[in-house]
Amino acid sequence: MPAVGGIPTGPGKEYPGNLTPNVIVTCVVAAMGGLIFGYDLGISGGVTLMDPFLLKFFPKVYRSKHGDSSTNQYCQFNSQTLTMFTSSLYLAALLSSLVASTVTRKFGRKPSMLLGGMLFFAGALLNGFAQAVWMLIVGRILLGFGIGFANQSVPLYLSETAPYKYRGALNIGFQLSITVGILVANVLNYFFAKIHGGWGWRLSLGGAIVPAIILTVGSLFLPDTPNSLIERGNMEDAREKLKRIRGLENVDEEFNDLVMASELSKQVEHPWRNLLQRKYRPHMAVATLIPFFQQFTGINVITFYAPVLFKTIGFGDDASLMSSVITGLVNVIATLVSIYGVDKWGRRFLFLEGGAQMLICQIIVAACIGAKFGINGNPGELPNWYAIVVVLFICIYVAAFAWSWGPLGWLVPSEVFPLEIRSAAQSINVSVNMVFTFLVAQIFLNMLCHLKFGLFLFFAFFVVVMTIYIYYFLPETKNIPIEEMNQVWRSHWFWAKFMTEEFSNGNVEMLKGGQALKNV
Ligand code: BGC
């Protein structure tokens, strides 16, 4: 998940710094973190469509998939163990991201990344060689632990190492690498499914070993961040590292600010209890509602289960895997649109436009599926126009998500939390996201079985609610320096009454410029 470190955008104090080899290696390693996350998000749906995999681990699902096609198509994949295979990962990620925040703070970013890489490696190995369902699930849990550690530490490492002016782009860059991971998974599933002998699924699941090795080995070679060294009292070492990372001799200004920021963040007592104060209501709304809504766009129905979904609504195995490659590609390209437009058109515009676009697509897709499958899930012959319209509107829906709620679901929370609650609020954001990612993964196949085409209307309802929330309750944060964010809430028609004068803390003002803010 991007932006755990928080990446302030907008004008402020500028520290000198070059794109040194160190920074570039960091980006590669960070990209591996995003890539593995995306790969794990995208791989399970295609694998669960491969017959040899189903036959070996989920014979009941296999039988219902190949059973009489006059039976209810909506329910052919409805199996709790099958969803457990997908969703266990997010539960593990949720638990470990809570532990990871302590490890990352006490021992540095590096050990967390190393641990993340090793857990990924072990999980991918176990999955690739799985002989029984338990090996699959334990493997997914290990991958989940890996995600918890890597996603907590990689973005932090990234935001602490990258020169200030590149941070905004890197924030969405992390989301981009997630979408690339999803796409790679979809493409590999498409090809591996064709392998004769039926062991292609082993390559799909085991494939995560490659980025896991790069992340593990890469993190061995990366230096610890100056911020983390300062936090642990190694001042001289920290100054040397900063010089090396920036490629400059004189890094005094940035170094001093880092030290001050570290002092300040140590003074913040009870960050969790602070969150309950009235003046933080608007922030808490962001920290809980944004991740909740992001998941209730229904995007992960596509990310996790696109092949299964396409199969359910009448496509062949091959066409289903191919269609998910297409949606994966749309996802990547539309994320680039967001990178381009986020500081030009603003967050609200993207949120509102994306919401409207998703809504229209969901209604059309529901209507198409409803028209053909009705209530009893028995479609008869499916005409060509049907396949084209469904894939087209699912792609337009994915594009809408990918330039709105996808990246902004991570970017916006990272820029609205003030220093004194940033770390805690960000943990809430991440945890809420994981809880609902888990929930959607766990209940989707069951919901499809019961709500049928109405499933799309269920998510459409939430898209309406979230769009109303954005319209009335989320102020624009484009080009607003983090330290001036309070002003935005103070002048908001609804949130103003929660904001008190003593809110703006003198210390925070002192550290204008964002360098300090990224340290928490
Ligand atoms: C979401 C994931 C989702 C991905 C899809 C991310 O922003 O948090 O849940 O699978 O986007 O691209």
Short mmCIF file of C-alpha atoms and ligand atoms in Angstrom, two decimals:
data_model
loop_
_atom_site.label_atom_id
_atom_site.label_comp_id
_atom_site.label_asym_id
_atom_site.label_seq_id
_atom_site.Cartn_x
_atom_site.Cartn_y
_atom_site.Cartn_z
CA MET A 1 0.00 0.00 0.00
CA PRO A 2 1.52 3.27 -1.00
CA ALA A 3 2.26 6.25 1.12
CA VAL A 4 2.60 4.71 4.54
CA GLY A 5 5.44 7.12 5.05
CA GLY A 6 3.32 9.97 3.91
CA ILE A 7 4.59 11.97 1.05
CA PRO A 8 3.93 15.63 1.27
CA THR A 9 3.31 17.36 -1.99
CA GLY A 10 3.11 21.00 -2.86
CA PRO A 11 5.55 23.79 -2.28
CA GLY A 12 7.64 24.05 0.85
CA LYS A 13 11.27 23.96 1.84
CA GLU A 14 13.35 22.38 -0.91
CA TYR A 15 16.38 20.34 0.04
CA PRO A 16 19.05 19.78 -2.54
CA GLY A 17 19.45 16.22 -3.73
CA ASN A 18 20.26 14.27 -6.84
CA LEU A 19 18.90 11.14 -8.37
CA THR A 20 21.92 9.15 -7.17
CA PRO A 21 22.46 5.44 -7.94
CA ASN A 22 21.39 4.87 -4.39
CA VAL A 23 18.02 6.45 -5.03
CA ILE A 24 17.58 4.48 -8.23
CA VAL A 25 18.36 1.15 -6.54
CA THR A 26 15.88 2.13 -3.85
CA CYS A 27 13.20 2.68 -6.44
CA VAL A 28 13.86 -0.71 -7.98
CA VAL A 29 13.61 -2.44 -4.64
CA ALA A 30 10.52 -0.45 -3.72
CA ALA A 31 8.97 -1.36 -7.04
CA MET A 32 9.54 -5.01 -6.15
CA GLY A 33 7.50 -4.47 -2.97
CA GLY A 34 4.58 -3.12 -5.02
CA LEU A 35 5.03 -5.74 -7.69
CA ILE A 36 4.78 -8.65 -5.25
CA PHE A 37 1.70 -7.15 -3.65
CA GLY A 38 0.06 -6.74 -7.05
CA TYR A 39 1.18 -10.20 -8.14
CA ASP A 40 -0.45 -11.77 -5.11
CA LEU A 41 -3.61 -9.73 -5.65
CA GLY A 42 -3.88 -10.81 -9.25
CA ILE A 43 -2.64 -14.40 -9.29
CA SER A 44 -5.24 -16.32 -7.30
CA GLY A 45 -8.27 -15.73 -9.54
CA GLY A 46 -6.62 -17.18 -12.64
CA VAL A 47 -5.19 -20.11 -10.73
CA THR A 48 -8.59 -21.04 -9.36
CA LEU A 49 -9.78 -21.38 -12.92
CA MET A 50 -7.15 -23.96 -13.84
CA ASP A 51 -8.70 -27.40 -13.90
CA PRO A 52 -5.70 -29.38 -12.61
CA PHE A 53 -5.49 -27.01 -9.65
CA LEU A 54 -9.19 -27.34 -8.85
CA LEU A 55 -9.12 -31.09 -9.31
CA LYS A 56 -6.21 -31.46 -6.91
CA PHE A 57 -7.36 -29.14 -4.14
CA PHE A 58 -11.02 -28.31 -4.65
CA PRO A 59 -12.64 -31.30 -6.38
CA LYS A 60 -16.14 -30.18 -5.40
CA VAL A 61 -15.68 -26.84 -7.17
CA TYR A 62 -14.23 -28.71 -10.14
CA ARG A 63 -17.31 -30.89 -10.37
CA SER A 64 -19.68 -27.95 -10.13
CA LYS A 65 -17.70 -26.04 -12.76
CA HIS A 66 -17.95 -28.97 -15.15
CA GLY A 67 -21.37 -30.09 -14.07
CA ASP A 68 -24.58 -29.71 -15.93
CA SER A 69 -24.57 -26.24 -17.48
CA SER A 70 -28.29 -25.98 -16.89
CA THR A 71 -27.60 -25.58 -13.17
CA ASN A 72 -27.20 -22.19 -11.54
CA GLN A 73 -24.04 -20.60 -13.00
CA TYR A 74 -23.88 -17.95 -10.30
CA CYS A 75 -22.99 -20.54 -7.69
CA GLN A 76 -20.44 -22.74 -9.42
CA PHE A 77 -17.45 -21.32 -7.55
CA ASN A 78 -19.14 -20.88 -4.21
CA SER A 79 -16.75 -22.57 -1.78
CA GLN A 80 -15.56 -21.24 1.54
CA THR A 81 -12.17 -22.99 1.34
CA LEU A 82 -11.61 -21.58 -2.11
CA THR A 83 -12.24 -18.03 -0.90
CA MET A 84 -10.06 -18.75 2.12
CA PHE A 85 -7.21 -19.44 -0.30
CA THR A 86 -7.56 -15.89 -1.64
CA SER A 87 -8.54 -14.01 1.48
CA SER A 88 -6.27 -15.53 4.17
CA LEU A 89 -3.48 -13.39 2.79
CA TYR A 90 -5.19 -10.12 3.71
CA LEU A 91 -5.94 -11.20 7.23
CA ALA A 92 -2.28 -12.10 7.72
CA ALA A 93 -1.25 -8.79 6.15
CA LEU A 94 -3.50 -6.93 8.57
CA LEU A 95 -2.01 -8.65 11.61
CA SER A 96 1.58 -8.33 10.51
CA SER A 97 1.36 -4.68 9.50
CA LEU A 98 0.56 -3.94 13.14
CA VAL A 99 3.68 -5.83 14.33
CA ALA A 100 5.74 -4.44 11.48
CA SER A 101 5.28 -0.85 12.58
CA THR A 102 7.12 -1.65 15.85
CA VAL A 103 9.88 -3.64 14.13
CA THR A 104 10.36 -0.89 11.59
CA ARG A 105 10.61 1.75 14.28
CA LYS A 106 12.89 -0.18 16.67
CA PHE A 107 15.24 -1.94 14.26
CA GLY A 108 15.03 0.16 11.11
CA ARG A 109 13.39 -0.15 7.71
CA LYS A 110 15.95 -2.60 6.37
CA PRO A 111 15.24 -5.55 8.68
CA SER A 112 11.52 -5.22 7.92
CA MET A 113 12.15 -5.27 4.20
CA LEU A 114 14.50 -8.22 4.56
CA LEU A 115 11.95 -10.09 6.64
CA GLY A 116 9.24 -9.20 4.14
CA GLY A 117 11.34 -10.55 1.26
CA MET A 118 12.15 -13.77 3.13
CA LEU A 119 8.52 -14.37 4.07
CA PHE A 120 7.50 -13.84 0.46
CA PHE A 121 10.13 -16.30 -0.61
CA ALA A 122 8.97 -18.96 1.85
CA GLY A 123 5.29 -18.40 0.96
CA ALA A 124 5.88 -18.60 -2.78
CA LEU A 125 7.99 -21.74 -2.35
CA LEU A 126 5.32 -23.45 -0.25
CA ASN A 127 2.61 -22.52 -2.73
CA GLY A 128 4.61 -23.59 -5.76
CA PHE A 129 5.29 -27.04 -4.26
CA ALA A 130 1.93 -27.42 -2.52
CA GLN A 131 0.60 -30.96 -2.13
CA ALA A 132 -2.37 -30.23 0.13
CA VAL A 133 -4.78 -27.40 0.82
CA TRP A 134 -3.05 -26.54 4.09
CA MET A 135 0.18 -25.85 2.21
CA LEU A 136 -1.67 -23.45 -0.04
CA ILE A 137 -3.25 -21.60 2.84
CA VAL A 138 -0.10 -21.49 5.00
CA GLY A 139 1.79 -20.26 1.92
CA ARG A 140 -0.75 -17.49 1.37
CA ILE A 141 -0.53 -16.56 5.06
CA LEU A 142 3.28 -16.29 4.78
CA LEU A 143 2.85 -14.09 1.70
CA GLY A 144 0.40 -12.01 3.72
CA PHE A 145 2.94 -11.57 6.52
CA GLY A 146 5.44 -10.56 3.86
CA ILE A 147 3.04 -7.95 2.55
CA GLY A 148 2.50 -6.59 6.03
CA PHE A 149 6.24 -6.09 6.52
CA ALA A 150 7.13 -4.95 3.04
CA ASN A 151 4.22 -2.55 2.67
CA GLN A 152 4.93 -0.98 5.99
CA SER A 153 8.64 -0.51 5.38
CA VAL A 154 9.08 -0.07 1.63
CA PRO A 155 7.01 3.11 1.24
CA LEU A 156 8.62 4.52 4.38
CA TYR A 157 12.06 3.74 3.01
CA LEU A 158 11.08 5.25 -0.28
CA SER A 159 9.78 8.50 1.11
CA GLU A 160 12.81 8.88 3.35
CA THR A 161 15.33 8.27 0.60
CA ALA A 162 13.84 9.98 -2.43
CA PRO A 163 14.67 13.64 -2.97
CA TYR A 164 11.81 15.85 -1.88
CA LYS A 165 10.70 16.90 -5.31
CA TYR A 166 10.19 13.34 -6.55
CA ARG A 167 8.08 12.20 -3.65
CA GLY A 168 4.65 13.04 -5.02
CA ALA A 169 5.22 11.09 -8.21
CA LEU A 170 6.73 8.17 -6.29
CA ASN A 171 3.63 7.95 -4.18
CA ILE A 172 1.42 7.03 -7.11
CA GLY A 173 4.41 5.22 -8.62
CA PHE A 174 4.02 2.62 -5.90
CA GLN A 175 0.37 2.13 -6.88
CA LEU A 176 1.56 1.85 -10.47
CA SER A 177 3.89 -0.99 -9.56
CA ILE A 178 0.97 -2.73 -7.83
CA THR A 179 -1.07 -2.56 -11.04
CA VAL A 180 1.92 -3.83 -13.04
CA GLY A 181 2.14 -6.76 -10.59
CA ILE A 182 -1.54 -7.55 -11.18
CA LEU A 183 -1.02 -7.41 -14.94
CA VAL A 184 2.07 -9.64 -14.85
CA ALA A 185 0.06 -12.16 -12.82
CA ASN A 186 -2.78 -12.10 -15.34
CA VAL A 187 -0.44 -12.53 -18.31
CA LEU A 188 1.47 -15.39 -16.68
CA ASN A 189 -1.78 -17.15 -15.75
CA TYR A 190 -2.87 -16.92 -19.35
CA PHE A 191 0.27 -18.65 -20.61
CA PHE A 192 0.84 -21.07 -17.75
CA ALA A 193 -2.73 -22.35 -18.04
CA LYS A 194 -1.79 -23.69 -21.47
CA ILE A 195 1.08 -25.87 -20.22
CA HIS A 196 0.42 -29.53 -20.95
CA GLY A 197 0.69 -31.74 -17.95
CA GLY A 198 -1.34 -29.34 -15.84
CA TRP A 199 1.39 -28.03 -13.56
CA GLY A 200 1.20 -24.44 -14.85
CA TRP A 201 -0.45 -23.31 -11.62
CA ARG A 202 2.76 -24.24 -9.78
CA LEU A 203 4.67 -21.77 -11.94
CA SER A 204 2.00 -19.11 -11.39
CA LEU A 205 2.13 -19.43 -7.62
CA GLY A 206 5.86 -20.07 -7.46
CA GLY A 207 6.59 -17.14 -9.77
CA ALA A 208 6.44 -14.75 -6.83
CA ILE A 209 9.87 -16.15 -5.90
CA VAL A 210 11.57 -13.94 -8.49
CA PRO A 211 10.58 -10.53 -7.07
CA ALA A 212 10.94 -12.01 -3.56
CA ILE A 213 14.61 -12.77 -4.23
CA ILE A 214 15.21 -9.30 -5.67
CA LEU A 215 13.58 -7.69 -2.64
CA THR A 216 15.54 -9.89 -0.19
CA VAL A 217 18.93 -9.46 -1.83
CA GLY A 218 18.25 -5.79 -2.63
CA SER A 219 17.43 -4.96 0.96
CA LEU A 220 20.72 -6.53 2.08
CA PHE A 221 22.60 -4.02 -0.03
CA LEU A 222 20.54 -0.94 0.75
CA PRO A 223 21.79 1.35 3.49
CA ASP A 224 19.44 2.10 6.36
CA THR A 225 17.74 5.47 6.06
CA PRO A 226 19.16 8.50 7.87
CA ASN A 227 15.78 9.03 9.55
CA SER A 228 15.82 5.57 10.99
CA LEU A 229 19.45 5.87 12.17
CA ILE A 230 18.66 9.16 13.89
CA GLU A 231 15.63 7.64 15.52
CA ARG A 232 17.92 4.96 16.95
CA GLY A 233 20.61 7.45 18.04
CA ASN A 234 23.35 6.80 15.44
CA MET A 235 23.89 10.46 14.56
CA GLU A 236 27.23 10.35 12.74
CA ASP A 237 26.33 7.30 10.76
CA ALA A 238 23.07 9.04 9.79
CA ARG A 239 24.89 12.12 8.50
CA GLU A 240 27.24 9.98 6.38
CA LYS A 241 24.35 8.02 4.92
CA LEU A 242 22.48 11.19 4.05
CA LYS A 243 25.55 12.54 2.20
CA ARG A 244 25.82 9.31 0.25
CA ILE A 245 22.15 9.15 -0.64
CA ARG A 246 21.97 12.78 -1.75
CA GLY A 247 25.34 12.72 -3.48
CA LEU A 248 26.28 15.99 -1.73
CA GLU A 249 28.78 17.12 0.93
CA ASN A 250 26.60 19.73 2.54
CA VAL A 251 23.43 18.20 3.86
CA ASP A 252 23.31 20.18 7.13
CA GLU A 253 19.93 21.78 6.67
CA GLU A 254 18.12 18.57 5.89
CA PHE A 255 20.04 16.71 8.57
CA ASN A 256 19.14 19.22 11.26
CA ASP A 257 15.50 19.14 10.29
CA LEU A 258 15.51 15.36 10.44
CA VAL A 259 16.95 15.46 13.94
CA MET A 260 14.36 18.01 15.01
CA ALA A 261 11.55 16.03 13.49
CA SER A 262 12.70 12.92 15.26
CA GLU A 263 12.76 14.81 18.59
CA LEU A 264 9.28 16.09 17.92
CA SER A 265 7.79 12.78 17.03
CA LYS A 266 9.22 11.33 20.24
CA GLN A 267 7.34 14.00 22.18
CA VAL A 268 4.00 12.98 20.77
CA GLU A 269 2.35 11.12 23.59
CA HIS A 270 -0.63 8.85 23.20
CA PRO A 271 -1.04 9.19 19.44
CA TRP A 272 -3.88 6.62 19.52
CA ARG A 273 -5.79 8.38 22.28
CA ASN A 274 -5.27 11.71 20.49
CA LEU A 275 -7.22 10.43 17.56
CA LEU A 276 -10.39 10.41 19.60
CA GLN A 277 -10.30 14.15 20.16
CA ARG A 278 -13.04 16.17 18.54
CA LYS A 279 -10.66 18.23 16.43
CA TYR A 280 -9.50 15.11 14.63
CA ARG A 281 -12.98 14.05 13.49
CA PRO A 282 -12.43 15.11 9.87
CA HIS A 283 -9.15 13.18 9.80
CA MET A 284 -10.73 10.11 11.34
CA ALA A 285 -13.48 10.29 8.74
CA VAL A 286 -10.79 10.20 6.05
CA ALA A 287 -8.80 7.43 7.77
CA THR A 288 -11.82 5.14 8.02
CA LEU A 289 -14.19 6.08 5.20
CA ILE A 290 -11.69 6.41 2.36
CA PRO A 291 -10.30 2.85 2.68
CA PHE A 292 -13.79 1.46 3.37
CA PHE A 293 -15.21 3.14 0.27
CA GLN A 294 -12.20 2.18 -1.81
CA GLN A 295 -12.92 -1.47 -1.18
CA PHE A 296 -16.69 -1.04 -1.66
CA THR A 297 -16.21 0.22 -5.17
CA GLY A 298 -16.06 -3.54 -5.72
CA ILE A 299 -12.73 -3.30 -7.55
CA ASN A 300 -11.33 -6.44 -5.99
CA VAL A 301 -14.14 -8.50 -7.38
CA ILE A 302 -12.33 -7.79 -10.64
CA THR A 303 -8.78 -7.93 -9.29
CA PHE A 304 -9.22 -11.24 -7.47
CA TYR A 305 -11.89 -12.94 -9.43
CA ALA A 306 -11.98 -11.46 -12.94
CA PRO A 307 -11.29 -14.84 -14.59
CA VAL A 308 -13.83 -16.56 -12.33
CA LEU A 309 -16.33 -13.79 -12.99
CA PHE A 310 -15.85 -13.91 -16.75
CA LYS A 311 -16.20 -17.67 -16.62
CA THR A 312 -19.37 -17.41 -14.55
CA ILE A 313 -20.96 -15.03 -16.99
CA GLY A 314 -20.43 -17.37 -19.86
CA PHE A 315 -16.86 -17.13 -21.19
CA GLY A 316 -14.60 -20.11 -21.87
CA ASP A 317 -11.48 -20.66 -19.71
CA ASP A 318 -9.13 -19.16 -22.24
CA ALA A 319 -11.33 -16.16 -22.98
CA SER A 320 -11.74 -15.55 -19.24
CA LEU A 321 -8.00 -15.44 -18.67
CA MET A 322 -7.52 -13.24 -21.72
CA SER A 323 -10.22 -10.82 -20.58
CA SER A 324 -8.49 -10.42 -17.26
CA VAL A 325 -5.25 -9.59 -19.08
CA ILE A 326 -7.19 -6.84 -20.85
CA THR A 327 -8.63 -5.40 -17.64
CA GLY A 328 -5.15 -5.62 -16.10
CA LEU A 329 -3.71 -3.58 -18.95
CA VAL A 330 -6.45 -0.96 -18.66
CA ASN A 331 -5.68 -0.74 -14.94
CA VAL A 332 -2.01 0.09 -15.59
CA ILE A 333 -2.69 2.64 -18.33
CA ALA A 334 -5.41 4.45 -16.40
CA THR A 335 -3.09 4.73 -13.37
CA LEU A 336 -0.70 6.68 -15.62
CA VAL A 337 -3.57 9.06 -16.36
CA SER A 338 -3.89 9.67 -12.65
CA ILE A 339 -0.17 10.40 -12.27
CA TYR A 340 -0.54 12.94 -15.04
CA GLY A 341 -3.73 14.58 -13.82
CA VAL A 342 -3.74 14.45 -10.05
CA ASP A 343 -1.99 17.78 -9.50
CA LYS A 344 -3.57 19.39 -12.55
CA TRP A 345 -7.26 18.53 -12.27
CA GLY A 346 -7.28 17.91 -8.55
CA ARG A 347 -8.41 15.06 -6.34
CA ARG A 348 -12.09 15.94 -6.17
CA PHE A 349 -12.52 16.08 -9.92
CA LEU A 350 -10.97 12.63 -10.33
CA PHE A 351 -13.02 11.19 -7.45
CA LEU A 352 -16.30 12.60 -8.77
CA GLU A 353 -15.70 11.77 -12.41
CA GLY A 354 -14.45 8.29 -11.48
CA GLY A 355 -17.49 7.71 -9.26
CA ALA A 356 -19.96 8.67 -12.00
CA GLN A 357 -18.17 6.53 -14.55
CA MET A 358 -18.08 3.49 -12.25
CA LEU A 359 -21.77 3.87 -11.45
CA ILE A 360 -22.86 3.92 -15.07
CA CYS A 361 -20.73 0.87 -15.87
CA GLN A 362 -22.01 -1.12 -12.89
CA ILE A 363 -25.62 -0.50 -13.90
CA ILE A 364 -24.96 -1.52 -17.49
CA VAL A 365 -23.05 -4.67 -16.49
CA ALA A 366 -25.80 -5.64 -14.02
CA ALA A 367 -28.41 -5.11 -16.72
CA CYS A 368 -26.49 -7.24 -19.24
CA ILE A 369 -25.92 -10.10 -16.83
CA GLY A 370 -29.48 -9.84 -15.50
CA ALA A 371 -30.92 -9.92 -19.02
CA LYS A 372 -29.03 -13.05 -19.95
CA PHE A 373 -28.80 -15.00 -16.72
CA GLY A 374 -31.94 -13.80 -14.96
CA ILE A 375 -32.58 -15.06 -11.47
CA ASN A 376 -32.00 -18.74 -12.01
CA GLY A 377 -28.54 -18.33 -13.53
CA ASN A 378 -29.33 -20.26 -16.67
CA PRO A 379 -28.34 -18.25 -19.75
CA GLY A 380 -28.89 -20.55 -22.70
CA GLU A 381 -26.91 -19.44 -25.77
CA LEU A 382 -24.78 -16.32 -25.24
CA PRO A 383 -24.53 -13.98 -28.24
CA ASN A 384 -21.32 -12.21 -29.23
CA TRP A 385 -22.55 -8.71 -28.50
CA TYR A 386 -23.03 -9.77 -24.93
CA ALA A 387 -19.36 -10.67 -24.36
CA ILE A 388 -18.16 -7.48 -26.04
CA VAL A 389 -20.45 -5.19 -24.06
CA VAL A 390 -19.65 -6.81 -20.72
CA VAL A 391 -15.87 -6.71 -21.20
CA LEU A 392 -16.02 -3.18 -22.56
CA PHE A 393 -17.95 -1.82 -19.60
CA ILE A 394 -15.87 -3.72 -17.07
CA CYS A 395 -12.79 -2.10 -18.68
CA ILE A 396 -14.34 1.38 -18.50
CA TYR A 397 -15.16 0.69 -14.86
CA VAL A 398 -11.59 -0.45 -14.10
CA ALA A 399 -10.21 2.66 -15.82
CA ALA A 400 -12.43 4.87 -13.66
CA PHE A 401 -11.20 3.18 -10.49
CA ALA A 402 -7.58 3.29 -11.60
CA TRP A 403 -7.52 7.05 -12.01
CA SER A 404 -9.65 7.81 -8.99
CA TRP A 405 -10.17 5.64 -5.94
CA GLY A 406 -7.15 3.40 -6.64
CA PRO A 407 -4.30 5.85 -6.18
CA LEU A 408 -6.27 8.55 -4.38
CA GLY A 409 -7.45 6.05 -1.79
CA TRP A 410 -3.85 6.03 -0.63
CA LEU A 411 -2.66 9.50 -1.56
CA VAL A 412 -5.38 11.59 0.06
CA PRO A 413 -5.12 10.07 3.56
CA SER A 414 -1.33 10.45 3.43
CA GLU A 415 -1.58 14.18 2.85
CA VAL A 416 -4.31 15.23 5.28
CA PHE A 417 -3.02 13.87 8.61
CA PRO A 418 -1.10 16.34 10.77
CA LEU A 419 2.23 15.28 12.20
CA GLU A 420 1.03 14.52 15.70
CA ILE A 421 -1.42 11.82 14.61
CA ARG A 422 0.10 10.83 11.29
CA SER A 423 1.57 7.48 12.20
CA ALA A 424 -1.48 6.25 14.12
CA ALA A 425 -3.99 7.57 11.60
CA GLN A 426 -2.06 5.96 8.79
CA SER A 427 -2.14 2.60 10.58
CA ILE A 428 -5.91 2.91 10.86
CA ASN A 429 -6.14 3.68 7.16
CA VAL A 430 -4.07 0.61 6.27
CA SER A 431 -5.90 -1.70 8.69
CA VAL A 432 -9.37 -0.62 7.56
CA ASN A 433 -8.30 -1.20 3.98
CA MET A 434 -7.05 -4.71 4.77
CA VAL A 435 -10.15 -5.65 6.79
CA PHE A 436 -12.44 -4.77 3.91
CA THR A 437 -10.12 -6.26 1.30
CA PHE A 438 -10.36 -9.46 3.31
CA LEU A 439 -14.13 -9.19 3.62
CA VAL A 440 -14.74 -8.60 -0.07
CA ALA A 441 -12.41 -11.48 -0.97
CA GLN A 442 -14.11 -13.77 1.52
CA ILE A 443 -17.74 -13.08 0.72
CA PHE A 444 -17.70 -12.30 -2.98
CA LEU A 445 -18.32 -15.80 -4.36
CA ASN A 446 -21.07 -16.29 -1.84
CA MET A 447 -22.62 -12.93 -2.67
CA LEU A 448 -22.50 -13.70 -6.37
CA CYS A 449 -24.36 -16.92 -5.64
CA HIS A 450 -27.09 -15.13 -3.68
CA LEU A 451 -27.30 -11.58 -5.05
CA LYS A 452 -26.67 -12.73 -8.61
CA PHE A 453 -26.47 -9.81 -11.04
CA GLY A 454 -27.68 -7.62 -8.15
CA LEU A 455 -24.10 -7.84 -6.81
CA PHE A 456 -23.13 -5.08 -9.20
CA LEU A 457 -26.03 -2.96 -7.99
CA PHE A 458 -24.93 -3.58 -4.40
CA PHE A 459 -21.54 -2.01 -5.14
CA ALA A 460 -23.20 0.68 -7.29
CA PHE A 461 -25.18 1.75 -4.22
CA PHE A 462 -21.92 2.31 -2.32
CA VAL A 463 -20.47 4.24 -5.24
CA VAL A 464 -23.40 6.65 -4.95
CA VAL A 465 -22.81 7.06 -1.20
CA MET A 466 -19.06 7.62 -1.59
CA THR A 467 -19.54 10.14 -4.35
CA ILE A 468 -21.92 12.10 -2.12
CA TYR A 469 -19.29 11.95 0.67
CA ILE A 470 -16.62 13.33 -1.64
CA TYR A 471 -18.89 16.05 -2.97
CA TYR A 472 -19.95 17.36 0.43
CA PHE A 473 -17.23 16.33 2.84
CA LEU A 474 -13.85 16.09 1.17
CA PRO A 475 -12.07 19.39 0.54
CA GLU A 476 -9.66 19.75 -2.35
CA THR A 477 -6.05 19.14 -1.29
CA LYS A 478 -4.34 19.73 -4.60
CA ASN A 479 -1.27 21.97 -4.27
CA ILE A 480 -1.85 22.58 -0.58
CA PRO A 481 1.28 22.24 1.55
CA ILE A 482 0.73 19.80 4.37
CA GLU A 483 1.34 22.39 7.02
CA GLU A 484 -1.52 24.47 5.69
CA MET A 485 -3.96 21.62 5.60
CA ASN A 486 -5.67 22.74 8.80
CA GLN A 487 -6.78 25.86 7.03
CA VAL A 488 -8.61 23.72 4.52
CA TRP A 489 -10.66 22.07 7.24
CA ARG A 490 -11.21 25.36 9.03
CA SER A 491 -12.83 26.90 6.02
CA HIS A 492 -14.94 23.85 5.22
CA TRP A 493 -18.72 24.31 5.57
CA PHE A 494 -19.16 21.21 7.73
CA TRP A 495 -15.81 20.40 9.34
CA ALA A 496 -15.08 23.98 10.46
CA LYS A 497 -17.05 23.52 13.64
CA PHE A 498 -14.77 20.71 14.75
CA MET A 499 -11.62 22.73 14.35
CA THR A 500 -10.35 24.76 17.29
CA GLU A 501 -7.79 27.54 17.29
CA GLU A 502 -5.23 25.73 19.45
CA PHE A 503 -5.13 23.09 16.75
CA SER A 504 -2.14 24.45 14.93
CA ASN A 505 0.74 23.34 17.01
CA GLY A 506 3.67 25.75 17.13
CA ASN A 507 6.22 23.02 16.76
CA VAL A 508 4.70 21.77 13.60
CA GLU A 509 4.66 25.27 12.15
CA MET A 510 8.35 25.49 12.96
CA LEU A 511 9.04 22.54 10.76
CA LYS A 512 7.31 23.79 7.68
CA GLY A 513 8.46 22.19 4.54
CA GLY A 514 7.43 18.62 4.97
CA GLN A 515 10.85 17.10 5.61
CA ALA A 516 9.94 16.84 9.23
CA LEU A 517 6.54 15.48 8.47
CA LYS A 518 7.75 12.52 6.56
CA ASN A 519 9.67 11.31 9.55
CA VAL A 520 6.78 9.96 11.57
C1 BGC B 1 -6.33 -1.26 -3.80
C2 BGC B 1 -6.32 -2.75 -3.99
C3 BGC B 1 -6.66 -3.07 -5.42
C4 BGC B 1 -5.75 -2.33 -6.37
C5 BGC B 1 -6.20 -2.55 -7.79
C6 BGC B 1 -5.36 -0.64 -4.76
O1 BGC B 1 -5.35 0.73 -4.59
O2 BGC B 1 -5.98 -0.94 -2.47
O3 BGC B 1 -7.23 -3.34 -3.09
O4 BGC B 1 -6.58 -4.44 -5.65
O5 BGC B 1 -5.72 -0.96 -6.09
O6 BGC B 1 -5.42 -1.89 -8.71
#
